[in-house]
Short mmCIF file of C-alpha atoms in Angstrom, two decimals:
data_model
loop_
_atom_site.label_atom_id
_atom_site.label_comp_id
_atom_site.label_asym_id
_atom_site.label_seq_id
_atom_site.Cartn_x
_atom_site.Cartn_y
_atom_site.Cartn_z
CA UNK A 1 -28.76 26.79 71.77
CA UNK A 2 -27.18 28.28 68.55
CA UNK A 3 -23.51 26.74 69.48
CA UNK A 4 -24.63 23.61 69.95
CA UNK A 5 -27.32 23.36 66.86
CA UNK A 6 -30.09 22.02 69.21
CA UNK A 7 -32.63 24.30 67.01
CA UNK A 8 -35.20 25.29 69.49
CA UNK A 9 -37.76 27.62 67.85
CA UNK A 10 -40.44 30.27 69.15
CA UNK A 11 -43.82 28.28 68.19
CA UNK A 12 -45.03 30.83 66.07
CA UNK A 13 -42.38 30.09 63.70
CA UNK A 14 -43.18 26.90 63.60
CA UNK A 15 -46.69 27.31 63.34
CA UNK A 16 -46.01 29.60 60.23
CA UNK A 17 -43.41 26.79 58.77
CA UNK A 18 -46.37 24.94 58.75
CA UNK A 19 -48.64 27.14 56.84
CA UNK A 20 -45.83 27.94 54.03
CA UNK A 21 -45.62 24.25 53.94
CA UNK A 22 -49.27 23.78 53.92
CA UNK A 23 -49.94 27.08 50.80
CA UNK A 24 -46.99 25.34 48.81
CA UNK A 25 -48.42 22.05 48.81
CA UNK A 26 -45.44 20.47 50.68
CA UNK A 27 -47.79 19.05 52.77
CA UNK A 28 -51.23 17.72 51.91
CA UNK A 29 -53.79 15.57 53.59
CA UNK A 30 -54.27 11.86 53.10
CA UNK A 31 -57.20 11.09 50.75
CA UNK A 32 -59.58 8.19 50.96
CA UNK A 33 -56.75 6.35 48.69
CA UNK A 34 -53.30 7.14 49.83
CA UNK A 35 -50.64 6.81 47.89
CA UNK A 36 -48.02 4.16 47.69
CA UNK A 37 -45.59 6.66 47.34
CA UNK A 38 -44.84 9.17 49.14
CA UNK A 39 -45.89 7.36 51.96
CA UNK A 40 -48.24 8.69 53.92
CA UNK A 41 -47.53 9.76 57.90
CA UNK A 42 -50.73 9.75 58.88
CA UNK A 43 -52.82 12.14 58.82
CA UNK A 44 -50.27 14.42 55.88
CA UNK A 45 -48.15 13.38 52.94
CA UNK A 46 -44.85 14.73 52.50
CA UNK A 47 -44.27 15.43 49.13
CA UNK A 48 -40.30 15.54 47.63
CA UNK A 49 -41.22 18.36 45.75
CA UNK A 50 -44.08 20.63 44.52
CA UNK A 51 -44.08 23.17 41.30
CA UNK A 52 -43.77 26.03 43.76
CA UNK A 53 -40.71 24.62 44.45
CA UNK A 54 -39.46 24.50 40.43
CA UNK A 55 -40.95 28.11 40.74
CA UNK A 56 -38.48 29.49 42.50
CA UNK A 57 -35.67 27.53 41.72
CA UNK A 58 -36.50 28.82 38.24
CA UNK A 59 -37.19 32.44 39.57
CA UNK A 60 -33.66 32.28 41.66
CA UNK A 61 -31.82 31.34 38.66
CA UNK A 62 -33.27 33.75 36.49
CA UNK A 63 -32.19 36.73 39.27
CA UNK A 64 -28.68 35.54 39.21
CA UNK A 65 -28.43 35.72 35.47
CA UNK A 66 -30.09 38.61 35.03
CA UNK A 67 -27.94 40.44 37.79
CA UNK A 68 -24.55 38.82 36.06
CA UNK A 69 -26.16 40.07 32.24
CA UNK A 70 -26.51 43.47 33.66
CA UNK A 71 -22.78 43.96 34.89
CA UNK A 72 -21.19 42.18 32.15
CA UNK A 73 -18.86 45.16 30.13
CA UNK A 74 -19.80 43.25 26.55
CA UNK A 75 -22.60 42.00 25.82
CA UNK A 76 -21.64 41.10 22.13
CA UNK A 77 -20.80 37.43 21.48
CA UNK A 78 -22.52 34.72 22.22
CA UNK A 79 -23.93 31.63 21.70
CA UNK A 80 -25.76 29.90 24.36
CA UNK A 81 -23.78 28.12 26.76
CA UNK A 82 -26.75 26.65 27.62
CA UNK A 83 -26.31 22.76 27.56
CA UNK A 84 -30.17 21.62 28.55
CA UNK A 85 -30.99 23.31 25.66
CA UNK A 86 -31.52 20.03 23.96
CA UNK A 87 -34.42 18.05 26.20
CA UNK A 88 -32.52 14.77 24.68
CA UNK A 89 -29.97 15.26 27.21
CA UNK A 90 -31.57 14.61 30.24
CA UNK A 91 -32.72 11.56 28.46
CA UNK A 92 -29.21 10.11 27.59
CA UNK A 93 -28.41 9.88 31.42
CA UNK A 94 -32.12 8.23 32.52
CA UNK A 95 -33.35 11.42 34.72
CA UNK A 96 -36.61 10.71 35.00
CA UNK A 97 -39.67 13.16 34.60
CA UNK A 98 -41.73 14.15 37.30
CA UNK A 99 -37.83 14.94 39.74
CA UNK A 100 -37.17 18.17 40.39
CA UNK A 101 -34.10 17.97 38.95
CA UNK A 102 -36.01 17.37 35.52
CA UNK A 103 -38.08 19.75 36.07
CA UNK A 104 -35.75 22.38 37.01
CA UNK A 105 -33.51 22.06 33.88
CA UNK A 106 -36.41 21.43 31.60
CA UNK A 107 -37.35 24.85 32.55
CA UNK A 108 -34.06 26.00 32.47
CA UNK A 109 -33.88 25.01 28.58
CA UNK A 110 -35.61 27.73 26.68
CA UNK A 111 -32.64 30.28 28.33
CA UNK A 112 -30.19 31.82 26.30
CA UNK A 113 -27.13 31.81 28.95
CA UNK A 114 -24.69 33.66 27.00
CA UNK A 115 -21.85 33.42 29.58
CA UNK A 116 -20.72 30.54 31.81
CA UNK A 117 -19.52 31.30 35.30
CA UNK A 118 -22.28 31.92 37.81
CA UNK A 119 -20.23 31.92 41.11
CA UNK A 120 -16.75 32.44 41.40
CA UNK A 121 -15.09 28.70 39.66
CA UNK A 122 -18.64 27.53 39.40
CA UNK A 123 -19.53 27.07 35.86
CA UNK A 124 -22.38 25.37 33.63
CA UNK A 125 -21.19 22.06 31.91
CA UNK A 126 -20.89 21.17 28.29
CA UNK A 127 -23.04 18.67 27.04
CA UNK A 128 -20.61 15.88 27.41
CA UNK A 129 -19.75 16.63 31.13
CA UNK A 130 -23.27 16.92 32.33
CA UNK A 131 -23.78 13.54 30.31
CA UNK A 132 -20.99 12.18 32.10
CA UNK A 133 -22.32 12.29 35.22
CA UNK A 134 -19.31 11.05 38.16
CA UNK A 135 -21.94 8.92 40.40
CA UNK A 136 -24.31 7.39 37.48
CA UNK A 137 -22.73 3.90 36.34
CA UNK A 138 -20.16 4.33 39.33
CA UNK A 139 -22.02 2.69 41.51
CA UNK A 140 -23.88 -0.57 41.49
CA UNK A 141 -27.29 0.32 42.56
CA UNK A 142 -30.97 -0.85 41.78
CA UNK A 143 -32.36 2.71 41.35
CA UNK A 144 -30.06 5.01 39.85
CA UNK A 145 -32.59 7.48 40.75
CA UNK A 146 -31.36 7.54 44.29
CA UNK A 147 -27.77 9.18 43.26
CA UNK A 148 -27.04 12.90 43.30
CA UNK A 149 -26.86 14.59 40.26
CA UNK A 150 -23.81 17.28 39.71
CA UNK A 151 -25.59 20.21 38.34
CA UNK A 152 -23.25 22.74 38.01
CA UNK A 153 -19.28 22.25 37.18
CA UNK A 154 -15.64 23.69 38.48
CA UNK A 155 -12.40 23.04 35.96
CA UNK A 156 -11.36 20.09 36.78
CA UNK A 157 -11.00 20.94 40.51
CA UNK A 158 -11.67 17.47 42.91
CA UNK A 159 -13.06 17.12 46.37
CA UNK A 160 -11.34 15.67 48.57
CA UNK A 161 -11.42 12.45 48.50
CA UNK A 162 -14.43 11.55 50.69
CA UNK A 163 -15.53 8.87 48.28
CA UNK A 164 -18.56 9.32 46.07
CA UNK A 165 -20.71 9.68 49.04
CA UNK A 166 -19.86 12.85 50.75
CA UNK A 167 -23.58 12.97 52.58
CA UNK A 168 -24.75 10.75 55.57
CA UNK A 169 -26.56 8.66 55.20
CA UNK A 170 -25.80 7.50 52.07
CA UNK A 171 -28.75 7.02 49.38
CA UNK A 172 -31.19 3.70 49.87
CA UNK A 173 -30.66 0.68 47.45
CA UNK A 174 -27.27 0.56 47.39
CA UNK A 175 -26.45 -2.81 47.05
CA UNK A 176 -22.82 -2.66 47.76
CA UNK A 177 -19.44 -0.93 48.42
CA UNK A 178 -18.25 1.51 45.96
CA UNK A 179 -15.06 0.18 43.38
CA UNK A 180 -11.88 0.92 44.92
CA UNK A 181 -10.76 2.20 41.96
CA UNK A 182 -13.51 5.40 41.48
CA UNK A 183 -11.62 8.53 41.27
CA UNK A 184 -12.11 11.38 43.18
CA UNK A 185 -15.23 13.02 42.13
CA UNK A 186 -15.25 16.56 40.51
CA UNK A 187 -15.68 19.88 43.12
CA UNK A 188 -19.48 21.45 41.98
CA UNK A 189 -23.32 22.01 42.80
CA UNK A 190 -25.17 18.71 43.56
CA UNK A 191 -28.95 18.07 43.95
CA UNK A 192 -28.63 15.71 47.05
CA UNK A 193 -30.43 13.05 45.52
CA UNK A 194 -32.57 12.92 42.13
CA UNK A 195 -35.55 10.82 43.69
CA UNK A 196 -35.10 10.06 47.36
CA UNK A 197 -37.30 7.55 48.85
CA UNK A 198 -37.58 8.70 52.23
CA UNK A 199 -40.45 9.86 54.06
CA UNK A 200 -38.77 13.10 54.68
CA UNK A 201 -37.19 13.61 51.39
CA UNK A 202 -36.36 17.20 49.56
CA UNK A 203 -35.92 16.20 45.88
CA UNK A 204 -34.63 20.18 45.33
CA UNK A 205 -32.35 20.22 48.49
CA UNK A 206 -28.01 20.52 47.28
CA UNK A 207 -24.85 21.12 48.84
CA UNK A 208 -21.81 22.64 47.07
CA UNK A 209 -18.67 20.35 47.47
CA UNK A 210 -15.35 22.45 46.99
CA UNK A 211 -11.82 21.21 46.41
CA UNK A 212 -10.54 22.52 49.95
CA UNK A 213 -11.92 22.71 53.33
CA UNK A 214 -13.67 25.67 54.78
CA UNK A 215 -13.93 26.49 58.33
CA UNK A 216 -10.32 25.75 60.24
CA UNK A 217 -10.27 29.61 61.22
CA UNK A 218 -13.56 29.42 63.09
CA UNK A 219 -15.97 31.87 61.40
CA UNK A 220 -17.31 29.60 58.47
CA UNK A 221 -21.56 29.06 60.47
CA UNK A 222 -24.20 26.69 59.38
CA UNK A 223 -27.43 28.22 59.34
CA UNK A 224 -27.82 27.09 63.23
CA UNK A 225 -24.82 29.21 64.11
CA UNK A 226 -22.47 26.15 64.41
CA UNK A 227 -18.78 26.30 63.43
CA UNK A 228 -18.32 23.77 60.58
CA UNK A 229 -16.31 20.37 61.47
CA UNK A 230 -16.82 20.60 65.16
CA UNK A 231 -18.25 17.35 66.83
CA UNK A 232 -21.78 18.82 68.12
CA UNK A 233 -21.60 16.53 70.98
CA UNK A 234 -18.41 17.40 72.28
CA UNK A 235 -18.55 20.48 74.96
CA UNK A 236 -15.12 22.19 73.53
CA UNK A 237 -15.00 20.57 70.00
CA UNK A 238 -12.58 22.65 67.81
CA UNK A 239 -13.74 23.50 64.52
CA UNK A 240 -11.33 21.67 61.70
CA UNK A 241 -13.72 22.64 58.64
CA UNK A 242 -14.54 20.81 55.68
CA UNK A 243 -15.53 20.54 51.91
CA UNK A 244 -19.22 20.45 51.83
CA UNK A 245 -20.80 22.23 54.86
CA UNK A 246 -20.86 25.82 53.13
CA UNK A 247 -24.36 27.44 53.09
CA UNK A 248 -25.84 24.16 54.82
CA UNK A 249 -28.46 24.20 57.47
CA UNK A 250 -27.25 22.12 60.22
CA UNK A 251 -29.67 21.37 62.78
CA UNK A 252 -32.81 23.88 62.17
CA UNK A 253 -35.64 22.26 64.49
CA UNK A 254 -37.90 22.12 61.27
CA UNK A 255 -36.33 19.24 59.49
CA UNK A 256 -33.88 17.58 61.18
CA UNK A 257 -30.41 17.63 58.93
CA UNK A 258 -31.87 18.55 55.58
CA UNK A 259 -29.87 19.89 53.41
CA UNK A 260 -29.92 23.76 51.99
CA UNK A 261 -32.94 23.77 48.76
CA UNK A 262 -31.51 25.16 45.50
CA UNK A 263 -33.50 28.29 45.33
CA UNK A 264 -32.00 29.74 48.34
CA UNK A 265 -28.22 29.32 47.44
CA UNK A 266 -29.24 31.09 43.94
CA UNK A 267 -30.80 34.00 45.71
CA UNK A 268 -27.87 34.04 47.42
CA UNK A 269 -25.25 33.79 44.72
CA UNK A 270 -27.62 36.61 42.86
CA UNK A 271 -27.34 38.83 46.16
CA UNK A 272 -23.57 38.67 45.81
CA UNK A 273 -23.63 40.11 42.24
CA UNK A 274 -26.31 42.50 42.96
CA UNK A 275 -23.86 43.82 45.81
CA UNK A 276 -20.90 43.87 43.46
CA UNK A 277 -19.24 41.37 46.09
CA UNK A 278 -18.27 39.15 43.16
CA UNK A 279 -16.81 40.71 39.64
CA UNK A 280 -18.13 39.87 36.53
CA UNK A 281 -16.70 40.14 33.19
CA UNK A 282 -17.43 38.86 29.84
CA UNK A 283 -17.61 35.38 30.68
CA UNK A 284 -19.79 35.83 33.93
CA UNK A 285 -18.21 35.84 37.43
CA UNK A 286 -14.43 36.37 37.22
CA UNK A 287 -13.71 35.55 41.04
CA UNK A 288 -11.76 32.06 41.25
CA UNK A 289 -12.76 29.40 43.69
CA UNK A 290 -10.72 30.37 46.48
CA UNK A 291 -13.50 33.41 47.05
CA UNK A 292 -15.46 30.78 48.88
CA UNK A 293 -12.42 31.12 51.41
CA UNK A 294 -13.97 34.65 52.73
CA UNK A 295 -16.45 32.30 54.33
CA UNK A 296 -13.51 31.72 57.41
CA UNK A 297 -12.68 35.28 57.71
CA UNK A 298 -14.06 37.58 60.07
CA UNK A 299 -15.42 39.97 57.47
CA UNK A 300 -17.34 37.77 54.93
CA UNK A 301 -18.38 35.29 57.08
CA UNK A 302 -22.10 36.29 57.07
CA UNK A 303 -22.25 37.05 53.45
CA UNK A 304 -21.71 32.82 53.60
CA UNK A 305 -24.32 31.90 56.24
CA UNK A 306 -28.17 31.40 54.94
CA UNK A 307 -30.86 31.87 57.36
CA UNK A 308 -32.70 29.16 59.01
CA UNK A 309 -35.73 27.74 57.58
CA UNK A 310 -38.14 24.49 56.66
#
């Protein structure tokens, strides 16, 4: 069941998926009143996000930069690289209060980050590059709300060229194809989608989209044990990797193809410093990009791979 992703479960893993679900306010019970949004599927309302979930997004982030603080060999300079420092900036590019994506980086904006690389080639943004965003104006689209949001920045690296909408589906409301002129858009940390309006949405879920493919060797495993870039369906598909499948769920039996939440790829990313897999210098991680390659080799794989869950 694990090489083909079909996600079967024992049910009391399920059953406590539920319950975390149910403590974290994921999931509540239709009032007298429901809502117009979420809607409602009867009896429960699925909710995009909860402050549980801004809890330990916030609570990830903070392990990773205290673990990268406490190996750096200076600790001398530094102003804050910290570009949501100034509130204003979320509200020069229209991202909306109550997101997760606000709320995240509101959070985030009493930090003093005095370095800038928190994953090897994965950097924060200046002010003008986070208000710069590559999807926001690039697409015609009623809700602007419904694009991802690139979070955190590579130099200048590209994907490949999979158009601005590297996910399936792509987001609701758009109203039609993208400009053949948009450039590829930059390699970095997304949030999937800043307000999704699905049913089944996870306003904090993200997916890191690198400038090469991952996976041709065979080892590179979505949390369902898949290879990445095989064709599920096929009985002997061969894996040919791909940009944007690293840490990813695949099929989990809990929520169909949701994509990986935030917090997890920053515990992660903060395991990999505390285990010295990653050096750090001065200006945070030193590693280059190309570390995410150990995710196809027989060795690293694992360190890669993130558990299933809801």
């Amino acid at each position: 069941m694990c090489i083909h992703g079909w996600g079967f479960k024992p049910l009391e893993v399920i059953l406590d998926s539920y319950l975390d679900m149910i403590d974290e306010g994921k999931v509540t019970l239709m009032g007298p009143d429901p809502p117009n949004w979420p809607r409602p599927i009867k009896p429960w309302v699925l909710h995009s996000y909860t402050n549980i979930d801004v809890e330990k997004a916030l609570s990830a982030m903070q392990r990773l930069l205290e673990a990268i603080e406490a190996r750096q060999p200076s600790r001398e300079a530094a102003d804050s690289y910290n570009p949501w420092s100034d509130p204003s900036l979320l509200a020069s590019i229209n991202l909306p209060p109550n997101t997760f994506a606000h709320d995240f980086l509101m959070g985030l904006s009493t930090q003093k980050i005095h370095f800038r690389y928190i994953a090897p080639g994965i950097r924060l943004p200046t002010v003008a590059e986070f208000a710069n965003q590559p999807y926001l104006g690039s697409y015609p689209t009623n809700d602007p709300t419904s694009l991802p949001l690139l979070l955190f920045y590579t130099d200048s690296e590209k994907g490949l060229g999979h158009g601005l909408y590297p996910l399936s589906p792509p987001p609701p409301l758009l109203t039609s194809q993208p400009r053949s002129d948009t450039p590829e858009i930059p390699a970095g940390v997304y949030i999937e989608t800043i307000h999704s309006r699905t049913t089944r949405a996870f306003s904090n879920a993200c997916y890191l989209l690198l400038p090469f493919k991952v996976g041709e060797n065979g080892w590179t495993r979505t949390s369902d044990g898949a290879q990445t870039g095989i064709v599920i369906e096929d009985e002997e598909s061969q894996p040919k990797g791909d940009d944007e499948s690293l840490y990813q769920s695949g099929l989990n039996g809990f929520n169909d193809r949701g994509y990986i939440q935030l917090d997890k790829v920053l515990i992660r990313w903060a395991q990999m410093v505390e285990a010295g897999e990653w050096e750090i210098g001065d200006d945070g991680v030193i590693d280059k990009i190309q570390r995410f390659k150990d995710a196809d080799t027989e060795m690293h794989w694992y360190k890669y791979c993130i558990p299933p869950s809801w």
